[in-house]
PDB file of C-alpha atoms in Angstrom:
ATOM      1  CA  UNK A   1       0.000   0.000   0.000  1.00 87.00           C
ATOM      2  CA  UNK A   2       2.744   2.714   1.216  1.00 87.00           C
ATOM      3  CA  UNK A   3       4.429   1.550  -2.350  1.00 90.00           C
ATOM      4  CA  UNK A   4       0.976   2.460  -4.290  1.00 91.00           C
ATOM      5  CA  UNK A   5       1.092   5.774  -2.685  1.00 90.00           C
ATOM      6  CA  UNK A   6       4.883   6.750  -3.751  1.00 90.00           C
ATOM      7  CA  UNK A   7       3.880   5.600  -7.185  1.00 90.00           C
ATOM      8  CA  UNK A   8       0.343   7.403  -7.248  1.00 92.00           C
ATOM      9  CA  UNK A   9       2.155  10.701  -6.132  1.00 90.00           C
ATOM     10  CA  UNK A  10       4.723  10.810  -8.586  1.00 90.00           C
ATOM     11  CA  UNK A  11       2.930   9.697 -11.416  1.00 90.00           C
ATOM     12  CA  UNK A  12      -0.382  11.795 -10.642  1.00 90.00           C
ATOM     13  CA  UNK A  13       0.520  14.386  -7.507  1.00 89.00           C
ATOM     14  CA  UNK A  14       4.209  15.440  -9.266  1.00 89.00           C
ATOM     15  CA  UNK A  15       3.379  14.007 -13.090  1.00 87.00           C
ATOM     16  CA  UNK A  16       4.351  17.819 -14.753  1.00 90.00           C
ATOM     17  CA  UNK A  17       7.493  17.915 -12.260  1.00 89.00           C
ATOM     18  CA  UNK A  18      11.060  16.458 -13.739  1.00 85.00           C
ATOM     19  CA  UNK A  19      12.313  13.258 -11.754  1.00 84.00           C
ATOM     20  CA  UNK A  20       8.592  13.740  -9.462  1.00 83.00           C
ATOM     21  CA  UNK A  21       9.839  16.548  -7.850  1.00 86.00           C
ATOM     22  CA  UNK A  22      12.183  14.469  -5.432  1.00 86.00           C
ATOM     23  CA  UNK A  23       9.698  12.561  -4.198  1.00 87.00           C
ATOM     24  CA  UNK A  24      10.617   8.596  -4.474  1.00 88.00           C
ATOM     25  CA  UNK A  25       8.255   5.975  -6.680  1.00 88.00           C
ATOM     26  CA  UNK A  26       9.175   3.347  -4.166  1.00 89.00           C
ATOM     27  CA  UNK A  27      10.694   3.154  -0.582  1.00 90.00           C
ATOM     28  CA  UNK A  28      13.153   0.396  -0.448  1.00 90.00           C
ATOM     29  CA  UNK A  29      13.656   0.696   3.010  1.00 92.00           C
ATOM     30  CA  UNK A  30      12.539   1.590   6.612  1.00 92.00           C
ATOM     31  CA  UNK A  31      14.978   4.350   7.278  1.00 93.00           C
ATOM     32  CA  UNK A  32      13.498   5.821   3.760  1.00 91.00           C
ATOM     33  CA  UNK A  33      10.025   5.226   5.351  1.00 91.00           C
ATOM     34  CA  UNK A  34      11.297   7.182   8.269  1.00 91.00           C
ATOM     35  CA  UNK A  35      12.682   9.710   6.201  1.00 90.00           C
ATOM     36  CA  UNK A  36       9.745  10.651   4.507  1.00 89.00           C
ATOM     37  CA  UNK A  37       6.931  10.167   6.851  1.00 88.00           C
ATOM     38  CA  UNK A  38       9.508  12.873   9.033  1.00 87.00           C
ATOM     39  CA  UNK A  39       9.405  15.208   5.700  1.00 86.00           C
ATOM     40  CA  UNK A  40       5.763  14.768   5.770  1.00 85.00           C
ATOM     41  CA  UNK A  41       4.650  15.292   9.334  1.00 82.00           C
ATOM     42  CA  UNK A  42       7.207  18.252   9.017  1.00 82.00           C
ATOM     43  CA  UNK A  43       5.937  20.163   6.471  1.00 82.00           C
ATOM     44  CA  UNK A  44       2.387  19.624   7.666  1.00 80.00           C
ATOM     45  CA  UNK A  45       2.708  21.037  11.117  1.00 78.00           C
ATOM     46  CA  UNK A  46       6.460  22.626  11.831  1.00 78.00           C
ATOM     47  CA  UNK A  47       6.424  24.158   8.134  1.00 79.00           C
ATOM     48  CA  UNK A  48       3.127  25.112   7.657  1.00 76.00           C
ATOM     49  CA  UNK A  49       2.804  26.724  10.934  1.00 75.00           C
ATOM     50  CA  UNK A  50       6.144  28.724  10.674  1.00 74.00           C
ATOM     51  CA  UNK A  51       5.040  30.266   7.097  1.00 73.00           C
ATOM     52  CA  UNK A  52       1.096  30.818   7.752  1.00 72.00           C
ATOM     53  CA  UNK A  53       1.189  31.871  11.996  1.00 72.00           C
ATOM     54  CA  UNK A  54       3.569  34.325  11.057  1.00 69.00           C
ATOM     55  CA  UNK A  55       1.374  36.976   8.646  1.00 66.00           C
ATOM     56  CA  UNK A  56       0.015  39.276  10.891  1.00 65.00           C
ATOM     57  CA  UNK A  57       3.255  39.428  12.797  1.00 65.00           C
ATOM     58  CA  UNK A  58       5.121  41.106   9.597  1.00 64.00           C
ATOM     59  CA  UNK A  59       2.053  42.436   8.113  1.00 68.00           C
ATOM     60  CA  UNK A  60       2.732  46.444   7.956  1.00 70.00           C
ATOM     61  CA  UNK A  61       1.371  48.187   4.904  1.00 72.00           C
ATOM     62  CA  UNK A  62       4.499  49.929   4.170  1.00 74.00           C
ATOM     63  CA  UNK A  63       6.368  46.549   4.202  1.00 72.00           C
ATOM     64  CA  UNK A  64       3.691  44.782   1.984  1.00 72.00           C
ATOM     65  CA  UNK A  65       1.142  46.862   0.555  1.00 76.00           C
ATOM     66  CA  UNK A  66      -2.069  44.627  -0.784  1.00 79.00           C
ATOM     67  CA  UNK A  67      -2.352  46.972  -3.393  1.00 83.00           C
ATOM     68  CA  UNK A  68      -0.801  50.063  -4.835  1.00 86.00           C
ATOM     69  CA  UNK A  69      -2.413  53.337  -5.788  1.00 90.00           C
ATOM     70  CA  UNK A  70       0.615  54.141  -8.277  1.00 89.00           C
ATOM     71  CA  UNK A  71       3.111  51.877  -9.905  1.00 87.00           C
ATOM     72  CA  UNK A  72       6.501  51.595  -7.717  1.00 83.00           C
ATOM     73  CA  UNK A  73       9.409  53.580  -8.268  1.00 83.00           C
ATOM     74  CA  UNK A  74      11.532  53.742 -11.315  1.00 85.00           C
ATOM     75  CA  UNK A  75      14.935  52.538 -10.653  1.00 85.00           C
ATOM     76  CA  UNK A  76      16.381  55.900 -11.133  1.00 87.00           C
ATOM     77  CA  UNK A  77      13.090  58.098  -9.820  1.00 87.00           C
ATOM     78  CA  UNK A  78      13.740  60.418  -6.972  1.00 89.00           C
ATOM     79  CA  UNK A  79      11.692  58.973  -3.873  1.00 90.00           C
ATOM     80  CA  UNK A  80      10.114  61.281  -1.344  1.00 91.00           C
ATOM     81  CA  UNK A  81       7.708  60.864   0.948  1.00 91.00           C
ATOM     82  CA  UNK A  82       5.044  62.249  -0.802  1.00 92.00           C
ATOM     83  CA  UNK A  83       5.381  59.831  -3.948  1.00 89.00           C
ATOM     84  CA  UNK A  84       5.149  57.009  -1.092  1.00 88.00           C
ATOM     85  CA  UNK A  85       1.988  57.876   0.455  1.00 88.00           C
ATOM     86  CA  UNK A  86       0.547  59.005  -2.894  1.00 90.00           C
ATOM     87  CA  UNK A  87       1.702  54.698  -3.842  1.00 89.00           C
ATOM     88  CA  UNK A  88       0.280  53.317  -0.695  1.00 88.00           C
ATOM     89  CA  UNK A  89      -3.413  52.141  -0.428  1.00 88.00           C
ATOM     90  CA  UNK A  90      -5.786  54.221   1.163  1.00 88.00           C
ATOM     91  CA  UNK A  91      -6.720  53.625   4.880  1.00 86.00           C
ATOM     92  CA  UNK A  92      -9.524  51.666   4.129  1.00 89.00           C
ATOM     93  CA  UNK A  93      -8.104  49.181   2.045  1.00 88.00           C
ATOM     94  CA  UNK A  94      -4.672  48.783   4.397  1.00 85.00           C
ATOM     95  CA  UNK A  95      -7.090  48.111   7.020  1.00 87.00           C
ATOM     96  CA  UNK A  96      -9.087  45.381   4.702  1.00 86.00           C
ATOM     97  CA  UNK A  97      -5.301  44.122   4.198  1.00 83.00           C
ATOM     98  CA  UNK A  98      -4.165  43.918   8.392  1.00 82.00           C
ATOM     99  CA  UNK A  99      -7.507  42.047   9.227  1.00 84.00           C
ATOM    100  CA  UNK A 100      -7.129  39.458   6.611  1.00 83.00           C
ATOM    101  CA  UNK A 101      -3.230  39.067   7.849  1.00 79.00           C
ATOM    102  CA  UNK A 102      -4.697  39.293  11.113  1.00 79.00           C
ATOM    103  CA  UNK A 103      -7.383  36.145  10.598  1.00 80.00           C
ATOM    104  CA  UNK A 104      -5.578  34.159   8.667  1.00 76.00           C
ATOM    105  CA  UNK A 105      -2.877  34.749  11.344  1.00 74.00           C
ATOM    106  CA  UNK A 106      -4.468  33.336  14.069  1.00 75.00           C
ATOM    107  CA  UNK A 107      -5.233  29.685  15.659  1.00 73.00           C
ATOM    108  CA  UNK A 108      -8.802  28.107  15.635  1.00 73.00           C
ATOM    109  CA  UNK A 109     -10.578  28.011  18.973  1.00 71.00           C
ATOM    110  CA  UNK A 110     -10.079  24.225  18.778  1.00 70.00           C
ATOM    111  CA  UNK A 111      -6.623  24.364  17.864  1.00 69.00           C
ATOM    112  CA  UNK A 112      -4.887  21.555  19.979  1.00 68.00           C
ATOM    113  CA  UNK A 113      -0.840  21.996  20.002  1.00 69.00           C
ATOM    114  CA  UNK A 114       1.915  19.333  20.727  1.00 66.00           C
ATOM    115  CA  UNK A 115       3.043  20.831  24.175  1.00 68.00           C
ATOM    116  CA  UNK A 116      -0.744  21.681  25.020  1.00 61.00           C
ATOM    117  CA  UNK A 117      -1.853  23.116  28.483  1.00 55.00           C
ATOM    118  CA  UNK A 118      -2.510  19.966  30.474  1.00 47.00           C
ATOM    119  CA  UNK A 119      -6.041  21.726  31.653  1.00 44.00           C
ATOM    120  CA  UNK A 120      -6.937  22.093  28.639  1.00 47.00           C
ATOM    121  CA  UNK A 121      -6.320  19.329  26.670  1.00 46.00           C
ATOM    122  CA  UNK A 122      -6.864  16.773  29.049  1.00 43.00           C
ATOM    123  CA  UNK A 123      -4.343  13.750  27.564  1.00 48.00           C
ATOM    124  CA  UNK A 124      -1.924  16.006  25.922  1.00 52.00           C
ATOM    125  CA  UNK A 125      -1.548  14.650  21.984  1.00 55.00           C
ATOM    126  CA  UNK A 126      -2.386  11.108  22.288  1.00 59.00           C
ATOM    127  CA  UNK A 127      -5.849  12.393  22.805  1.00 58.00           C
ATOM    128  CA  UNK A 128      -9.030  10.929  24.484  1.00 58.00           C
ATOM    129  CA  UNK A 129     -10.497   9.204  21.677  1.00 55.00           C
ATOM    130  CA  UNK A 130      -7.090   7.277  20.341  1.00 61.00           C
ATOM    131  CA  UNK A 131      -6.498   4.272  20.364  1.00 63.00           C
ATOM    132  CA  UNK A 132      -2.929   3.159  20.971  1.00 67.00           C
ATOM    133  CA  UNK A 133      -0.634   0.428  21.707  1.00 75.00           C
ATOM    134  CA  UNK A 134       1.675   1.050  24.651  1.00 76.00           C
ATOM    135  CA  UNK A 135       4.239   0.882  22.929  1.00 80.00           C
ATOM    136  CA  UNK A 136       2.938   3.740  20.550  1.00 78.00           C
ATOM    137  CA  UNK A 137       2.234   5.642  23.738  1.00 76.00           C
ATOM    138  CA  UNK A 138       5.639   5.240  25.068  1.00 82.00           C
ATOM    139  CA  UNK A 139       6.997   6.666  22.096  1.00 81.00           C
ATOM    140  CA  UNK A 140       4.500   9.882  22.005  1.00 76.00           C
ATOM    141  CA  UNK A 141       5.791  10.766  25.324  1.00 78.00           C
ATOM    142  CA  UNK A 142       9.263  10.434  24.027  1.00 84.00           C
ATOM    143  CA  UNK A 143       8.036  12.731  21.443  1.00 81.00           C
ATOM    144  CA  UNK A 144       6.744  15.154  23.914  1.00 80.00           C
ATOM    145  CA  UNK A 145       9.893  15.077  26.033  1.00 86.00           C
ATOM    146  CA  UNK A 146      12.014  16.221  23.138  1.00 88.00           C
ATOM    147  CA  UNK A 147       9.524  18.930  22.226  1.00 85.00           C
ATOM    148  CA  UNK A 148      10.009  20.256  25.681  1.00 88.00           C
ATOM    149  CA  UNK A 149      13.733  20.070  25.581  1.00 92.00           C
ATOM    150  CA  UNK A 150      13.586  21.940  22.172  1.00 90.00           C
ATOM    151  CA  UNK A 151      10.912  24.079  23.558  1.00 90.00           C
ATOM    152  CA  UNK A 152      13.830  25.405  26.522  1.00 93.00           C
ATOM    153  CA  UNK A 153      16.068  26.205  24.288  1.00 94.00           C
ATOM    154  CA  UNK A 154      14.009  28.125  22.040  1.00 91.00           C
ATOM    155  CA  UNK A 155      12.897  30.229  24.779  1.00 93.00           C
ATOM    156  CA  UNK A 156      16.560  30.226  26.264  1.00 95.00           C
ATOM    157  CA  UNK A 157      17.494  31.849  22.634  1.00 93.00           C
ATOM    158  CA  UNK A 158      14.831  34.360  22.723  1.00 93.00           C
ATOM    159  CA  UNK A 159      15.880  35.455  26.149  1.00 95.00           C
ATOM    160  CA  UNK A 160      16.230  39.831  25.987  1.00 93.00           C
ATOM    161  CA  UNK A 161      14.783  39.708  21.919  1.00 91.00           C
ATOM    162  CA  UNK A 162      12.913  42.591  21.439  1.00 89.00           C
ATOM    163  CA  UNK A 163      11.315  40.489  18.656  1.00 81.00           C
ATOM    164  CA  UNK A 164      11.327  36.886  19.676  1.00 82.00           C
ATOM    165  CA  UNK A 165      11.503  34.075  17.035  1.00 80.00           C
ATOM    166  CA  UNK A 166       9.104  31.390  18.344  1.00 80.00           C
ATOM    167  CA  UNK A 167       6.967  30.470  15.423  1.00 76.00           C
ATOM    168  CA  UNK A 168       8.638  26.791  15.811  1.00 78.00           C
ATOM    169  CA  UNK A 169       8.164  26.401  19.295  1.00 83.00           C
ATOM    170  CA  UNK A 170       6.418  22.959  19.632  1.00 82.00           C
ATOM    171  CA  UNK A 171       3.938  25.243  21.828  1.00 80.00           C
ATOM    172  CA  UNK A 172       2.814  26.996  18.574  1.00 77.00           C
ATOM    173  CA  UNK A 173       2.553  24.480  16.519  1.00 77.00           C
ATOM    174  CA  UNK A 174      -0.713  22.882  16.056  1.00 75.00           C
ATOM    175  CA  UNK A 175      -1.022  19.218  15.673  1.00 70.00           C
ATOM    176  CA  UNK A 176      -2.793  19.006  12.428  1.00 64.00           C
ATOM    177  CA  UNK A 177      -3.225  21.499   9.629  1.00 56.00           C
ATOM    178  CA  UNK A 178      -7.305  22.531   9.884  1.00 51.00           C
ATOM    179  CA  UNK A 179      -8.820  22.517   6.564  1.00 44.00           C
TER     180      UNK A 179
END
């Protein structure tokens, strides 16, 4: 079955991609199994957290306008402040732009997070209606005791930033991607 789905990406998923965009037709062995289902669970949580969380943080009108009145700046054009503010949107419309950023910016209600709040998610990320070996459970918690290990020294880094970097914090990152 896992060797259907390798094939059924590349062929179908990656078919206009050279060489199926990297992605292997086959997996040969369990450290390639490893490998990918890592790239996987990666990209949906770590990744897609750090790139989509991050929006409203850097989301200043100057610094990305959602439209422009006027075309930008000639190379060699003389730039003063009134040619800026004559290019920038008008209020309205930057607002319109910060509350999208804002929205898509911020977690569900529901969200549940690998290093939850033990009060509010009552068994953590194995969850109250999983079903798991112990041997899958033992190796969850493993999971979560790394996460809190990398979880210290990401907040160790960020010690006296004016503008901390925590987007990969396994506290901020949600379990699943909500679709």
């Amino acid at each position: 079955e896992i060797q259907n789905f390798c094939r059924e990406i590349v062929e179908n998923g990656f078919r206009r991609f050279e060489n199926g965009a990297g992605f292997p037709k086959s997996l040969s062995t369990k450290e390639k199994l490893i490998e990918l289902l890592t790239a996987i669970i990666f990209n949906f949580s770590f990744y897609h957290a750090s790139v989509n969380f991050q929006t409203f943080t850097y989301c200043f009108t100057p610094n990305v306008p959602t439209c422009m009145r006027m075309a930008p700046p000639n190379q060699d054009e003389v730039i003063t402040m009134d040619r800026i503010l004559d290019t920038l949107p008008v209020g309205e419309i930057a607002f319109l732009g910060y509350n999208v950023a804002y929205n898509l910016g911020v977690y569900s209600p529901i969200e549940r997070f690998f290093l939850g709040d033990a009060a509010e998610d009552k068994l953590g990320i194995i969850g109250e209606n999983m079903a798991v070996a112990p041997e899958q459970e033992a190796c969850i918690r493993r999971m979560a005791e790394r996460m809190r290990e990398l979880k210290e020294k990401i907040d160790a880094r960020n010690v006296g930033r004016y503008l901390k970097y925590d987007l990969l914090s396994p506290d901020n990152v949600p379990l699943t991607t909500q679709t």
